[in-house]
Short mmCIF file of C-alpha atoms in Angstrom, two decimals:
data_model
loop_
_atom_site.label_atom_id
_atom_site.label_comp_id
_atom_site.label_asym_id
_atom_site.label_seq_id
_atom_site.Cartn_x
_atom_site.Cartn_y
_atom_site.Cartn_z
CA MET A 24 33.81 -213.25 44.80
CA ARG A 25 31.16 -212.97 47.50
CA THR A 26 32.36 -209.36 48.13
CA LEU A 27 32.15 -208.35 44.75
CA LEU A 28 28.59 -209.91 44.23
CA THR A 29 27.54 -207.93 47.53
CA LEU A 30 29.17 -204.70 46.00
CA ALA A 31 27.18 -205.39 42.71
CA LEU A 32 23.85 -205.64 44.56
CA ILE A 33 24.61 -202.42 46.69
CA CYS A 34 25.41 -200.24 43.52
CA SER A 35 22.23 -201.84 41.29
CA THR A 36 20.27 -201.14 44.59
CA ALA A 37 21.34 -197.55 44.78
CA PHE A 38 20.90 -196.88 40.89
CA VAL A 39 17.40 -198.22 41.07
CA PHE A 40 16.36 -195.90 43.97
CA GLY A 41 18.43 -192.94 42.57
CA CYS A 42 16.56 -193.00 39.22
CA SER A 43 13.09 -191.64 40.37
CA SER A 44 11.47 -189.22 38.07
CA GLY A 45 12.23 -185.31 39.05
CA SER A 46 8.65 -184.61 39.94
CA GLU A 47 9.05 -187.14 42.96
CA GLN A 48 11.82 -185.03 44.56
CA PRO A 49 11.74 -184.28 48.17
CA LYS A 50 11.43 -180.69 49.09
CA GLU A 51 15.17 -180.66 50.36
CA ALA A 52 16.01 -180.91 46.70
CA GLU A 53 14.21 -177.51 46.08
CA ALA A 54 16.44 -176.05 48.53
CA VAL A 55 19.51 -177.43 46.93
CA ALA A 56 18.28 -176.16 43.47
CA GLY A 57 17.50 -172.83 44.81
CA GLY A 58 13.81 -173.21 45.33
CA PRO A 59 11.94 -172.24 48.44
CA SER A 60 13.24 -173.35 51.64
CA GLY A 61 13.59 -172.54 55.33
CA GLN A 62 11.66 -172.27 58.79
CA ALA A 63 9.02 -170.09 57.40
CA LEU A 64 7.65 -172.51 55.04
CA VAL A 65 7.24 -175.29 57.82
CA GLN A 66 3.53 -175.82 58.41
CA ASP A 67 2.14 -176.57 61.92
CA ASP A 68 -1.37 -175.68 62.72
CA GLU A 69 -1.13 -177.17 66.35
CA SER A 70 1.66 -175.05 68.03
CA GLN A 71 1.46 -171.50 68.95
CA PRO A 72 2.45 -169.59 65.90
CA ASP A 73 5.67 -167.76 65.40
CA ILE A 74 6.12 -164.07 64.89
CA LEU A 75 5.65 -164.26 60.98
CA LYS A 76 2.58 -166.51 61.00
CA VAL A 77 0.82 -164.00 63.82
CA ALA A 78 1.45 -160.98 61.26
CA GLY A 79 0.55 -163.24 58.25
CA GLY A 80 -2.60 -164.09 59.92
CA SER A 81 -3.52 -160.66 60.51
CA LYS A 82 -5.68 -158.58 57.93
CA ASP A 83 -4.16 -155.35 59.27
CA HIS A 84 -0.65 -156.50 58.67
CA THR A 85 -0.55 -157.42 54.86
CA THR A 86 2.06 -154.35 54.05
CA LEU A 87 4.25 -155.55 56.75
CA VAL A 88 4.22 -159.24 55.79
CA ALA A 89 4.83 -158.15 52.10
CA ALA A 90 7.71 -155.87 53.32
CA ILE A 91 9.23 -158.98 55.35
CA LYS A 92 9.01 -161.12 52.13
CA ALA A 93 10.52 -158.43 49.91
CA ALA A 94 13.45 -158.01 52.36
CA GLY A 95 13.81 -161.89 52.72
CA LEU A 96 13.39 -161.68 56.23
CA GLU A 97 10.74 -164.57 56.24
CA ASN A 98 13.01 -167.32 58.11
CA THR A 99 14.55 -164.90 60.35
CA LEU A 100 11.35 -163.99 62.05
CA SER A 101 10.23 -167.61 61.96
CA ASN A 102 13.23 -168.97 63.96
CA ALA A 103 13.42 -169.50 67.51
CA GLY A 104 14.21 -166.13 68.42
CA PRO A 105 13.41 -164.75 71.14
CA PHE A 106 12.23 -161.49 69.33
CA THR A 107 10.03 -158.65 70.17
CA VAL A 108 8.45 -157.03 67.12
CA PHE A 109 6.70 -153.84 66.82
CA ALA A 110 4.38 -154.49 64.07
CA PRO A 111 3.03 -151.55 62.01
CA THR A 112 -0.20 -151.76 60.68
CA ASP A 113 -1.50 -151.36 57.12
CA ALA A 114 -3.03 -148.04 58.32
CA ALA A 115 0.46 -147.21 59.84
CA PHE A 116 2.06 -147.82 56.39
CA GLY A 117 -0.58 -145.58 54.84
CA LYS A 118 0.73 -142.64 56.90
CA LEU A 119 3.93 -142.58 55.07
CA PRO A 120 4.42 -140.26 52.20
CA ALA A 121 2.83 -141.62 48.74
CA GLY A 122 5.01 -143.76 47.04
CA THR A 123 7.34 -144.82 50.01
CA VAL A 124 6.31 -148.50 50.63
CA GLU A 125 6.50 -149.08 46.66
CA ASP A 126 9.77 -147.47 46.77
CA LEU A 127 11.23 -149.43 49.55
CA VAL A 128 10.26 -152.71 48.12
CA LYS A 129 12.22 -152.25 44.98
CA PRO A 130 15.31 -154.68 44.82
CA GLU A 131 17.75 -151.55 44.68
CA ASN A 132 16.32 -150.28 48.09
CA ILE A 133 16.32 -153.82 50.05
CA ASP A 134 19.16 -152.59 52.34
CA LYS A 135 17.12 -149.72 53.33
CA LEU A 136 14.01 -151.54 53.73
CA SER A 137 15.72 -154.25 55.98
CA THR A 138 17.21 -151.36 58.17
CA ILE A 139 13.63 -149.92 58.53
CA LEU A 140 12.31 -153.57 59.44
CA TYR A 141 15.12 -154.20 61.91
CA HIS A 142 14.51 -150.89 63.61
CA HIS A 143 11.22 -152.36 64.84
CA VAL A 144 13.02 -155.50 66.44
CA LEU A 145 14.42 -156.34 69.81
CA THR A 146 16.55 -159.59 69.99
CA SER A 147 14.76 -160.56 73.18
CA ALA A 148 11.17 -161.37 74.15
CA MET A 149 9.64 -158.33 76.18
CA ASP A 150 6.22 -157.35 76.99
CA GLN A 151 5.19 -153.93 78.30
CA SER A 152 6.25 -154.75 82.07
CA ASN A 153 9.94 -154.96 80.88
CA PHE A 154 10.14 -151.17 79.85
CA THR A 155 9.98 -148.02 82.04
CA ASN A 156 8.73 -144.60 80.99
CA GLY A 157 11.77 -142.61 79.26
CA GLN A 158 13.89 -145.93 78.73
CA VAL A 159 16.04 -145.80 75.84
CA VAL A 160 16.39 -149.06 73.85
CA LYS A 161 18.90 -150.21 71.11
CA MET A 162 16.99 -151.88 68.30
CA PHE A 163 18.18 -154.63 66.15
CA ASP A 164 19.52 -152.05 63.61
CA GLY A 165 21.63 -150.46 66.20
CA SER A 166 19.62 -147.23 66.53
CA PRO A 167 18.02 -146.37 69.61
CA VAL A 168 14.29 -145.64 70.55
CA THR A 169 12.56 -144.23 73.57
CA MET A 170 9.76 -145.87 75.34
CA THR A 171 7.04 -143.76 76.65
CA ILE A 172 4.57 -145.17 79.28
CA ASP A 173 2.04 -142.65 80.63
CA GLY A 174 -1.87 -142.04 80.88
CA ASP A 175 -1.70 -142.01 77.01
CA GLY A 176 -0.52 -145.51 77.07
CA TRP A 177 2.62 -147.16 75.65
CA LYS A 178 4.63 -145.61 72.86
CA ILE A 179 7.96 -146.39 71.01
CA ASP A 180 9.38 -143.13 69.48
CA GLY A 181 5.57 -141.75 69.24
CA ALA A 182 4.32 -144.73 67.77
CA LYS A 183 1.51 -145.90 69.83
CA VAL A 184 1.31 -149.74 70.86
CA VAL A 185 -2.43 -150.61 70.47
CA GLY A 186 -2.19 -154.30 70.94
CA SER A 187 0.13 -157.21 71.93
CA VAL A 188 0.22 -160.89 70.98
CA ARG A 189 2.46 -163.75 72.48
CA ALA A 190 4.04 -165.81 69.58
CA SER A 191 6.12 -168.77 70.05
CA ASN A 192 9.31 -167.08 69.44
CA GLY A 193 8.61 -163.87 71.20
CA TRP A 194 6.17 -160.85 71.07
CA VAL A 195 4.23 -158.81 68.43
CA HIS A 196 3.33 -155.43 69.59
CA VAL A 197 1.07 -153.86 67.17
CA VAL A 198 1.86 -149.91 66.67
CA ASP A 199 -0.16 -147.42 64.93
CA ALA A 200 3.09 -145.77 63.08
CA VAL A 201 6.10 -146.92 61.17
CA VAL A 202 9.14 -146.32 63.59
CA VAL A 203 11.93 -144.82 61.09
CA PRO A 204 15.40 -144.70 62.35
CA LYS A 205 16.65 -141.10 62.96
#
């Protein structure tokens, strides 16, 4: 009898706590229901920002961040990495033929957009000291790029690196052109 009473008490307690209104569901419930989820949504104003937050905090990288979101890569670039991202500025995207960006963010072109974005990523944290003039490096998309380091500065397939920012999960190197796979 005592076991039956304990079981009834456990069941009624579970029932009471399980019947909260839908508006009080925790964020984990959103992920199960198909809502927003993932590392990119973590709010942390005290730690060093990750690559996505570095780019998102830049007024010169709104197109890049929109492209990352359109390709669904927010969580990828928010994870531990390490990564090196060569981040084209809005002006760099503006150098592409008219309508290119608008076409790439269409749902039917997400694979092409992802390939172009992955062509700007290395899966290790590397600053300029890790590269040499003429070095060929394989990007995350599998395609090679050539590094140039000379009196004109540092370039990746002709795109000039105009600044670098250390992130919690790697490096963001700002470039003045979109590096398109050959």
